[in-house]
JSON list of C-alpha atoms in Angstrom, two decimals:
[
{"chain": "A", "resi": 1, "resn": "MET", "atom": "CA", "xyz": [-34.84, 35.85, -1.20]},
{"chain": "A", "resi": 2, "resn": "LYS", "atom": "CA", "xyz": [-33.38, 32.89, -2.67]},
{"chain": "A", "resi": 3, "resn": "LYS", "atom": "CA", "xyz": [-34.74, 33.40, -6.36]},
{"chain": "A", "resi": 4, "resn": "GLN", "atom": "CA", "xyz": [-33.18, 36.83, -5.77]},
{"chain": "A", "resi": 5, "resn": "ALA", "atom": "CA", "xyz": [-29.97, 35.50, -5.17]},
{"chain": "A", "resi": 6, "resn": "LYS", "atom": "CA", "xyz": [-30.17, 32.46, -7.82]},
{"chain": "A", "resi": 7, "resn": "ALA", "atom": "CA", "xyz": [-30.99, 35.49, -10.63]},
{"chain": "A", "resi": 8, "resn": "SER", "atom": "CA", "xyz": [-28.67, 37.63, -9.10]},
{"chain": "A", "resi": 9, "resn": "ASP", "atom": "CA", "xyz": [-25.86, 34.76, -9.42]},
{"chain": "A", "resi": 10, "resn": "ALA", "atom": "CA", "xyz": [-26.93, 34.00, -13.12]},
{"chain": "A", "resi": 11, "resn": "LYS", "atom": "CA", "xyz": [-26.48, 37.91, -13.95]},
{"chain": "A", "resi": 12, "resn": "ASP", "atom": "CA", "xyz": [-22.96, 37.72, -12.51]},
{"chain": "A", "resi": 13, "resn": "ALA", "atom": "CA", "xyz": [-22.02, 34.59, -14.54]},
{"chain": "A", "resi": 14, "resn": "GLN", "atom": "CA", "xyz": [-23.49, 36.38, -17.82]},
{"chain": "A", "resi": 15, "resn": "GLU", "atom": "CA", "xyz": [-21.35, 39.55, -17.16]},
{"chain": "A", "resi": 16, "resn": "ILE", "atom": "CA", "xyz": [-18.58, 37.48, -16.38]},
{"chain": "A", "resi": 17, "resn": "ALA", "atom": "CA", "xyz": [-18.84, 35.37, -19.60]},
{"chain": "A", "resi": 18, "resn": "SER", "atom": "CA", "xyz": [-19.23, 38.43, -21.77]},
{"chain": "A", "resi": 19, "resn": "GLU", "atom": "CA", "xyz": [-15.69, 39.58, -20.51]},
{"chain": "A", "resi": 20, "resn": "GLY", "atom": "CA", "xyz": [-14.36, 36.41, -22.29]},
{"chain": "A", "resi": 21, "resn": "PHE", "atom": "CA", "xyz": [-14.02, 34.44, -18.66]},
{"chain": "A", "resi": 22, "resn": "SER", "atom": "CA", "xyz": [-16.29, 31.25, -18.47]},
{"chain": "A", "resi": 23, "resn": "LEU", "atom": "CA", "xyz": [-17.97, 30.05, -15.06]},
{"chain": "A", "resi": 24, "resn": "PRO", "atom": "CA", "xyz": [-20.17, 26.76, -14.76]},
{"chain": "A", "resi": 25, "resn": "VAL", "atom": "CA", "xyz": [-23.89, 27.65, -14.00]},
{"chain": "A", "resi": 26, "resn": "GLY", "atom": "CA", "xyz": [-25.96, 25.64, -12.24]},
{"chain": "A", "resi": 27, "resn": "THR", "atom": "CA", "xyz": [-25.27, 23.05, -9.31]},
{"chain": "A", "resi": 28, "resn": "PRO", "atom": "CA", "xyz": [-21.73, 21.83, -9.26]},
{"chain": "A", "resi": 29, "resn": "ARG", "atom": "CA", "xyz": [-20.77, 18.33, -9.63]},
{"chain": "A", "resi": 30, "resn": "ALA", "atom": "CA", "xyz": [-18.75, 16.17, -6.98]},
{"chain": "A", "resi": 31, "resn": "PRO", "atom": "CA", "xyz": [-15.62, 14.86, -8.57]},
{"chain": "A", "resi": 32, "resn": "ARG", "atom": "CA", "xyz": [-15.61, 11.23, -10.36]},
{"chain": "A", "resi": 33, "resn": "VAL", "atom": "CA", "xyz": [-14.23, 8.62, -8.04]},
{"chain": "A", "resi": 34, "resn": "PRO", "atom": "CA", "xyz": [-13.06, 5.48, -9.63]},
{"chain": "A", "resi": 35, "resn": "LYS", "atom": "CA", "xyz": [-14.76, 2.61, -8.59]},
{"chain": "A", "resi": 36, "resn": "LEU", "atom": "CA", "xyz": [-13.13, -0.53, -7.21]},
{"chain": "A", "resi": 37, "resn": "ARG", "atom": "CA", "xyz": [-13.97, -3.53, -9.03]},
{"chain": "A", "resi": 38, "resn": "ASP", "atom": "CA", "xyz": [-13.64, -5.78, -5.91]},
{"chain": "A", "resi": 39, "resn": "GLU", "atom": "CA", "xyz": [-16.53, -5.89, -3.57]},
{"chain": "A", "resi": 40, "resn": "GLY", "atom": "CA", "xyz": [-14.80, -3.69, -0.61]},
{"chain": "A", "resi": 41, "resn": "ILE", "atom": "CA", "xyz": [-11.99, -1.98, 0.24]},
{"chain": "A", "resi": 42, "resn": "ARG", "atom": "CA", "xyz": [-9.49, -4.45, 1.84]},
{"chain": "A", "resi": 43, "resn": "ARG", "atom": "CA", "xyz": [-7.20, -3.22, 4.81]},
{"chain": "A", "resi": 44, "resn": "LEU", "atom": "CA", "xyz": [-4.08, -3.42, 4.17]},
{"chain": "A", "resi": 45, "resn": "LYS", "atom": "CA", "xyz": [-0.92, -4.28, 6.34]},
{"chain": "A", "resi": 46, "resn": "LEU", "atom": "CA", "xyz": [2.99, -3.49, 6.89]},
{"chain": "A", "resi": 47, "resn": "LEU", "atom": "CA", "xyz": [4.54, -6.58, 6.66]},
{"chain": "A", "resi": 48, "resn": "PHE", "atom": "CA", "xyz": [8.23, -6.06, 8.55]},
{"chain": "A", "resi": 49, "resn": "THR", "atom": "CA", "xyz": [10.69, -9.06, 7.84]},
{"chain": "A", "resi": 50, "resn": "VAL", "atom": "CA", "xyz": [14.05, -8.85, 9.13]},
{"chain": "A", "resi": 51, "resn": "VAL", "atom": "CA", "xyz": [16.46, -11.47, 7.34]},
{"chain": "A", "resi": 52, "resn": "ASP", "atom": "CA", "xyz": [20.35, -11.97, 6.82]},
{"chain": "A", "resi": 53, "resn": "ARG", "atom": "CA", "xyz": [21.29, -9.52, 4.08]},
{"chain": "A", "resi": 54, "resn": "SER", "atom": "CA", "xyz": [22.46, -12.43, 1.64]},
{"chain": "A", "resi": 55, "resn": "LYS", "atom": "CA", "xyz": [19.02, -13.59, 1.88]},
{"chain": "A", "resi": 56, "resn": "ALA", "atom": "CA", "xyz": [17.28, -10.54, 1.07]},
{"chain": "A", "resi": 57, "resn": "ASN", "atom": "CA", "xyz": [16.30, -11.06, -2.27]},
{"chain": "A", "resi": 58, "resn": "PHE", "atom": "CA", "xyz": [15.26, -14.68, -1.68]},
{"chain": "A", "resi": 59, "resn": "TYR", "atom": "CA", "xyz": [12.39, -13.45, 0.33]},
{"chain": "A", "resi": 60, "resn": "LEU", "atom": "CA", "xyz": [11.62, -10.59, -1.42]},
{"chain": "A", "resi": 61, "resn": "ASP", "atom": "CA", "xyz": [10.88, -12.86, -4.44]},
{"chain": "A", "resi": 62, "resn": "MET", "atom": "CA", "xyz": [9.05, -14.98, -2.30]},
{"chain": "A", "resi": 63, "resn": "LEU", "atom": "CA", "xyz": [6.74, -12.63, -0.96]},
{"chain": "A", "resi": 64, "resn": "GLU", "atom": "CA", "xyz": [5.93, -11.40, -4.64]},
{"chain": "A", "resi": 65, "resn": "GLN", "atom": "CA", "xyz": [3.95, -14.39, -4.84]},
{"chain": "A", "resi": 66, "resn": "TYR", "atom": "CA", "xyz": [1.11, -12.69, -2.33]},
{"chain": "A", "resi": 67, "resn": "GLU", "atom": "CA", "xyz": [0.05, -9.70, -4.47]},
{"chain": "A", "resi": 68, "resn": "VAL", "atom": "CA", "xyz": [2.60, -7.60, -2.83]},
{"chain": "A", "resi": 69, "resn": "ASN", "atom": "CA", "xyz": [3.17, -4.61, -4.97]},
{"chain": "A", "resi": 70, "resn": "PHE", "atom": "CA", "xyz": [5.48, -2.53, -2.81]},
{"chain": "A", "resi": 71, "resn": "GLN", "atom": "CA", "xyz": [8.33, -3.46, -1.12]},
{"chain": "A", "resi": 72, "resn": "THR", "atom": "CA", "xyz": [11.73, -1.71, 0.29]},
{"chain": "A", "resi": 73, "resn": "VAL", "atom": "CA", "xyz": [14.51, -2.81, 2.09]},
{"chain": "A", "resi": 74, "resn": "ILE", "atom": "CA", "xyz": [16.66, -1.21, 4.54]},
{"chain": "A", "resi": 75, "resn": "TYR", "atom": "CA", "xyz": [20.02, -2.67, 5.20]},
{"chain": "A", "resi": 76, "resn": "GLY", "atom": "CA", "xyz": [21.66, -2.68, 8.71]},
{"chain": "A", "resi": 77, "resn": "SER", "atom": "CA", "xyz": [23.92, -4.32, 10.83]},
{"chain": "A", "resi": 78, "resn": "GLY", "atom": "CA", "xyz": [23.03, -6.45, 13.69]},
{"chain": "A", "resi": 79, "resn": "THR", "atom": "CA", "xyz": [24.61, -5.76, 17.41]},
{"chain": "A", "resi": 80, "resn": "ALA", "atom": "CA", "xyz": [25.04, -9.23, 18.46]},
{"chain": "A", "resi": 81, "resn": "GLU", "atom": "CA", "xyz": [28.39, -10.42, 19.39]},
{"chain": "A", "resi": 82, "resn": "ALA", "atom": "CA", "xyz": [29.54, -13.33, 17.44]},
{"chain": "A", "resi": 83, "resn": "ALA", "atom": "CA", "xyz": [31.35, -15.34, 20.53]},
{"chain": "A", "resi": 84, "resn": "ARG", "atom": "CA", "xyz": [27.86, -14.89, 22.75]},
{"chain": "A", "resi": 85, "resn": "PHE", "atom": "CA", "xyz": [25.56, -16.28, 19.92]},
{"chain": "A", "resi": 86, "resn": "GLY", "atom": "CA", "xyz": [27.87, -18.82, 17.73]},
{"chain": "A", "resi": 87, "resn": "ALA", "atom": "CA", "xyz": [28.11, -17.84, 14.07]},
{"chain": "A", "resi": 88, "resn": "VAL", "atom": "CA", "xyz": [25.44, -14.89, 13.37]},
{"chain": "A", "resi": 89, "resn": "GLU", "atom": "CA", "xyz": [25.71, -13.27, 10.64]},
{"chain": "A", "resi": 90, "resn": "SER", "atom": "CA", "xyz": [25.72, -9.44, 11.75]},
{"chain": "A", "resi": 91, "resn": "ASP", "atom": "CA", "xyz": [24.62, -7.76, 8.25]},
{"chain": "A", "resi": 92, "resn": "LYS", "atom": "CA", "xyz": [20.78, -7.98, 8.37]},
{"chain": "A", "resi": 93, "resn": "ALA", "atom": "CA", "xyz": [18.27, -6.87, 5.95]},
{"chain": "A", "resi": 94, "resn": "LEU", "atom": "CA", "xyz": [14.64, -5.12, 7.03]},
{"chain": "A", "resi": 95, "resn": "LEU", "atom": "CA", "xyz": [12.09, -6.08, 4.10]},
{"chain": "A", "resi": 96, "resn": "LEU", "atom": "CA", "xyz": [9.18, -3.54, 4.30]},
{"chain": "A", "resi": 97, "resn": "SER", "atom": "CA", "xyz": [6.25, -4.99, 2.60]},
{"chain": "A", "resi": 98, "resn": "VAL", "atom": "CA", "xyz": [2.67, -3.68, 1.76]},
{"chain": "A", "resi": 99, "resn": "VAL", "atom": "CA", "xyz": [0.12, -6.65, 1.96]},
{"chain": "A", "resi": 100, "resn": "ARG", "atom": "CA", "xyz": [-3.77, -6.68, 1.75]},
{"chain": "A", "resi": 101, "resn": "GLU", "atom": "CA", "xyz": [-5.01, -8.16, 5.06]},
{"chain": "A", "resi": 102, "resn": "ASP", "atom": "CA", "xyz": [-6.51, -11.25, 3.35]},
{"chain": "A", "resi": 103, "resn": "MET", "atom": "CA", "xyz": [-2.96, -12.24, 2.29]},
{"chain": "A", "resi": 104, "resn": "VAL", "atom": "CA", "xyz": [-1.03, -11.57, 5.35]},
{"chain": "A", "resi": 105, "resn": "ALA", "atom": "CA", "xyz": [-2.12, -15.27, 6.90]},
{"chain": "A", "resi": 106, "resn": "PRO", "atom": "CA", "xyz": [-0.59, -17.16, 3.85]},
{"chain": "A", "resi": 107, "resn": "ALA", "atom": "CA", "xyz": [2.56, -14.81, 3.67]},
{"chain": "A", "resi": 108, "resn": "LEU", "atom": "CA", "xyz": [3.28, -15.15, 7.12]},
{"chain": "A", "resi": 109, "resn": "HIS", "atom": "CA", "xyz": [2.94, -19.09, 6.77]},
{"chain": "A", "resi": 110, "resn": "MET", "atom": "CA", "xyz": [5.15, -19.44, 4.10]},
{"chain": "A", "resi": 111, "resn": "LEU", "atom": "CA", "xyz": [7.88, -16.98, 5.92]},
{"chain": "A", "resi": 112, "resn": "GLU", "atom": "CA", "xyz": [7.67, -19.23, 8.77]},
{"chain": "A", "resi": 113, "resn": "GLU", "atom": "CA", "xyz": [8.30, -22.65, 6.85]},
{"chain": "A", "resi": 114, "resn": "LYS", "atom": "CA", "xyz": [11.19, -20.85, 4.54]},
{"chain": "A", "resi": 115, "resn": "PHE", "atom": "CA", "xyz": [12.86, -19.84, 8.30]},
{"chain": "A", "resi": 116, "resn": "ALA", "atom": "CA", "xyz": [12.72, -23.22, 9.32]},
{"chain": "A", "resi": 117, "resn": "ARG", "atom": "CA", "xyz": [13.91, -25.08, 6.37]},
{"chain": "A", "resi": 118, "resn": "VAL", "atom": "CA", "xyz": [16.06, -22.72, 4.39]},
{"chain": "A", "resi": 119, "resn": "LYS", "atom": "CA", "xyz": [19.75, -23.03, 5.06]},
{"chain": "A", "resi": 120, "resn": "ASN", "atom": "CA", "xyz": [20.62, -19.80, 7.20]},
{"chain": "A", "resi": 121, "resn": "GLY", "atom": "CA", "xyz": [17.51, -18.68, 6.50]},
{"chain": "A", "resi": 122, "resn": "LYS", "atom": "CA", "xyz": [16.24, -17.83, 9.65]},
{"chain": "A", "resi": 123, "resn": "GLY", "atom": "CA", "xyz": [14.34, -14.53, 10.32]},
{"chain": "A", "resi": 124, "resn": "ILE", "atom": "CA", "xyz": [11.56, -12.68, 12.04]},
{"chain": "A", "resi": 125, "resn": "ALA", "atom": "CA", "xyz": [8.21, -11.48, 10.40]},
{"chain": "A", "resi": 126, "resn": "PHE", "atom": "CA", "xyz": [5.45, -9.29, 12.05]},
{"chain": "A", "resi": 127, "resn": "THR", "atom": "CA", "xyz": [2.70, -7.17, 10.53]},
{"chain": "A", "resi": 128, "resn": "VAL", "atom": "CA", "xyz": [1.18, -3.67, 11.72]},
{"chain": "A", "resi": 129, "resn": "PRO", "atom": "CA", "xyz": [-1.98, -2.20, 10.58]},
{"chain": "A", "resi": 130, "resn": "PHE", "atom": "CA", "xyz": [-1.33, 0.35, 7.61]},
{"chain": "A", "resi": 131, "resn": "GLY", "atom": "CA", "xyz": [-3.32, 3.30, 9.18]},
{"chain": "A", "resi": 132, "resn": "SER", "atom": "CA", "xyz": [-4.50, 5.81, 6.14]},
{"chain": "A", "resi": 133, "resn": "VAL", "atom": "CA", "xyz": [-3.72, 5.87, 2.26]},
{"chain": "A", "resi": 134, "resn": "ILE", "atom": "CA", "xyz": [-4.15, 9.31, 0.51]},
{"chain": "A", "resi": 135, "resn": "GLY", "atom": "CA", "xyz": [-5.98, 8.98, -2.86]},
{"chain": "A", "resi": 136, "resn": "VAL", "atom": "CA", "xyz": [-8.14, 6.17, -4.46]},
{"chain": "A", "resi": 137, "resn": "GLN", "atom": "CA", "xyz": [-5.29, 5.48, -7.17]},
{"chain": "A", "resi": 138, "resn": "ASN", "atom": "CA", "xyz": [-2.64, 4.95, -4.33]},
{"chain": "A", "resi": 139, "resn": "TYR", "atom": "CA", "xyz": [-4.74, 2.83, -2.65]},
{"chain": "A", "resi": 140, "resn": "CYS", "atom": "CA", "xyz": [-5.29, 0.67, -5.76]},
{"chain": "A", "resi": 141, "resn": "PHE", "atom": "CA", "xyz": [-1.51, 0.18, -6.22]},
{"chain": "A", "resi": 142, "resn": "LEU", "atom": "CA", "xyz": [-0.75, -0.39, -2.86]},
{"chain": "A", "resi": 143, "resn": "SER", "atom": "CA", "xyz": [-3.43, -3.01, -2.63]},
{"chain": "A", "resi": 144, "resn": "ASN", "atom": "CA", "xyz": [-3.04, -4.80, -6.31]},
{"chain": "A", "resi": 145, "resn": "SER", "atom": "CA", "xyz": [-6.50, -3.46, -7.12]},
{"chain": "A", "resi": 146, "resn": "SER", "atom": "CA", "xyz": [-7.86, -1.86, -10.29]},
{"chain": "A", "resi": 147, "resn": "THR", "atom": "CA", "xyz": [-10.37, 0.67, -11.01]},
{"chain": "A", "resi": 148, "resn": "LYS", "atom": "CA", "xyz": [-13.26, 1.04, -12.92]},
{"chain": "A", "resi": 149, "resn": "SER", "atom": "CA", "xyz": [-14.62, 4.55, -13.81]},
{"chain": "A", "resi": 150, "resn": "LYS", "atom": "CA", "xyz": [-18.35, 5.28, -14.19]}
]
């Protein structure tokens, strides 16, 4: 049965080819997937950093040192009453940064130091796991990894 099916498939492919169309004959190949140069896939985290709007660019520049390849800023206003908390700037910036898991601890340590030492540089920072990424190229971009084809 299998020999007849293969012969029939080959005959159909020849008929289609004679009509000007071509179909691949034989075992279909899986598409090539670029290989990561690094030893393995590193998990990604989404780093949320809330800072005063006036300090947003400063913290964006500081985070670039930790191989952050994607960052975006969302501007907003806080709801705290100035009389209750003293001179608190209510205009805030939420920085969203995609960070490799191995760079999270150094980045958070740097942020903690800057929050303590920079004048009016207080903020909040935390991470959540980055659930999934569609496509090898997208992952490589976000994780600042390069690809190598076979």
